[in-house]
Amino acid sequence: MPVPPAKASAICSLCALCKGCSRLIRFFDRLVEKEVLSLARPAAKRVFARKHVGAHSWPQDRINAAVVGEALKGRRVVRLKSGDPSIFGCAAAELAAALAADIDAEIVPGITTACAAAAQSGTPLTERGLSDTLVLTTARCKAGDSLPDYVRHEMPGTTIAYYMSVEQAPRVRDGLLGQGLSASTPVTIAADVSKPSARTVSCGLSVLPDTLKLHEISGCAAIIITFPKLGSGQVSLPKTKSCRQIARP
């Protein structure tokens, strides 16, 4: 008799791992911590999907095929991600592949990088009288696509969280300065968000690329910039150090 389809899931929740059984298989990315993987039973199989910013040795089509193939064998498949799978997490492609194969699937939401970075740095993403609009965007895209027109979002009263944009920092800086932002507009850089190695660095917009280089920040880091409301009086950095770093205790 044919094996009934298993449940393929795009999961980004710690408690979801505990629901697994001995036939559980997890496809995980580089950003998933070992402590998270250890929450599942030891018998559960792990497969590293070898995917991180700018380096995809496992193309998306291969990941889709692997998820579907294992589910059709009767396994419970977990596509484990860091952050929220529906925000720059390729959830749509993986969910569509599962549904096309008539496999039941669910997405378990997680805490997206911008929210975790705000908590890590103690910097609200919105604030009355300062910023009432939040935009989640990126300055990079898949190979072959035109680079995103991220600058159009930056208007007074807006906070923008840039995902996967460290390599594009010079372009982000130049574009925003061209939009009229002050060179001293505060920038929050949150690296290794929610991890033991988490760091938060603050600087002025004009020195964003230099600050990233100085602190050797590369790969996945959130860059958060607020264009204050007109008349808020908050445009420049306080007259303290031009750059400060907050390390997680």
Tab-separated table of C-alpha atoms in Angstrom, residues 79-167:
chain	number	residue	atom	x	y	z
A	79	ARG	CA	12.047	23.217	7.313
A	80	LEU	CA	13.724	25.018	10.167
A	81	LYS	CA	14.615	28.683	9.789
A	82	SER	CA	15.874	31.505	11.950
A	83	GLY	CA	13.490	34.445	12.261
A	84	ASP	CA	10.077	34.405	10.620
A	85	PRO	CA	9.784	32.175	7.521
A	86	SER	CA	7.321	34.554	5.847
A	87	ILE	CA	9.683	37.546	5.900
A	88	PHE	CA	12.572	37.068	3.453
A	89	GLY	CA	12.467	33.374	4.332
A	90	CYS	CA	11.417	31.738	1.022
A	91	ALA	CA	8.350	30.291	2.720
A	92	ALA	CA	6.195	30.841	-0.381
A	93	ALA	CA	8.349	28.626	-2.614
A	94	GLU	CA	8.575	25.792	-0.104
A	95	LEU	CA	4.900	25.950	0.831
A	96	ALA	CA	3.862	25.953	-2.835
A	97	ALA	CA	6.047	22.907	-3.531
A	98	ALA	CA	4.451	20.993	-0.667
A	99	LEU	CA	0.890	21.920	-1.636
A	100	ALA	CA	1.562	21.062	-5.300
A	101	ALA	CA	2.459	17.548	-4.156
A	102	ASP	CA	-0.764	17.357	-2.088
A	103	ILE	CA	1.167	17.439	1.187
A	104	ASP	CA	-0.417	19.139	4.173
A	105	ALA	CA	1.767	21.996	5.375
A	106	GLU	CA	1.708	24.731	7.970
A	107	ILE	CA	3.813	27.775	8.738
A	108	VAL	CA	4.647	28.426	12.370
A	109	PRO	CA	5.527	32.129	12.754
A	110	GLY	CA	8.712	33.252	14.438
A	111	ILE	CA	10.202	36.498	15.696
A	112	THR	CA	11.504	38.426	12.716
A	113	THR	CA	14.952	40.018	12.794
A	114	ALA	CA	13.725	43.613	13.022
A	115	CYS	CA	11.689	42.925	16.167
A	116	ALA	CA	14.494	40.947	17.781
A	117	ALA	CA	16.988	43.703	16.891
A	118	ALA	CA	14.752	46.362	18.434
A	119	ALA	CA	14.544	44.368	21.653
A	120	GLN	CA	18.283	43.699	21.619
A	121	SER	CA	19.195	47.364	21.173
A	122	GLY	CA	16.396	48.867	23.253
A	123	THR	CA	15.371	50.981	20.262
A	124	PRO	CA	11.634	50.989	19.418
A	125	LEU	CA	10.740	50.562	15.763
A	126	THR	CA	7.921	53.087	16.080
A	127	GLU	CA	7.603	55.999	18.475
A	128	ARG	CA	4.881	58.588	18.934
A	129	GLY	CA	5.890	61.936	17.467
A	130	LEU	CA	8.945	60.439	15.781
A	131	SER	CA	8.061	57.451	13.574
A	132	ASP	CA	4.627	56.011	12.811
A	133	THR	CA	5.526	53.885	9.762
A	134	LEU	CA	7.664	50.732	9.670
A	135	VAL	CA	9.093	49.257	6.460
A	136	LEU	CA	10.879	45.898	6.202
A	137	THR	CA	13.002	45.815	3.068
A	138	THR	CA	16.310	44.688	1.599
A	139	ALA	CA	18.969	46.205	-0.640
A	140	ARG	CA	19.702	42.902	-2.375
A	141	CYS	CA	17.689	40.384	-4.376
A	142	LYS	CA	18.081	37.113	-6.237
A	143	ALA	CA	20.546	36.841	-9.089
A	144	GLY	CA	19.261	38.327	-12.329
A	145	ASP	CA	16.770	40.718	-10.724
A	146	SER	CA	17.202	44.481	-10.626
A	147	LEU	CA	18.333	45.833	-7.274
A	148	PRO	CA	15.379	47.001	-5.149
A	149	ASP	CA	14.406	50.672	-5.134
A	150	TYR	CA	14.550	50.789	-1.348
A	151	VAL	CA	15.120	54.579	-1.150
A	152	ARG	CA	11.519	55.360	-2.121
A	153	HIS	CA	10.329	54.184	1.299
A	154	GLU	CA	12.360	56.722	3.265
A	155	MET	CA	10.025	59.577	4.171
A	156	PRO	CA	9.596	61.618	7.356
A	157	GLY	CA	8.105	59.530	10.136
A	158	THR	CA	9.431	56.240	8.747
A	159	THR	CA	11.674	53.572	10.241
A	160	ILE	CA	13.257	51.190	7.760
A	161	ALA	CA	14.776	47.857	8.718
A	162	TYR	CA	17.164	46.611	6.032
A	163	TYR	CA	17.623	42.845	5.865
A	164	MET	CA	20.627	41.165	4.217
A	165	SER	CA	22.058	44.528	3.169
A	166	VAL	CA	25.528	44.698	4.738
A	167	GLU	CA	27.289	44.305	1.386
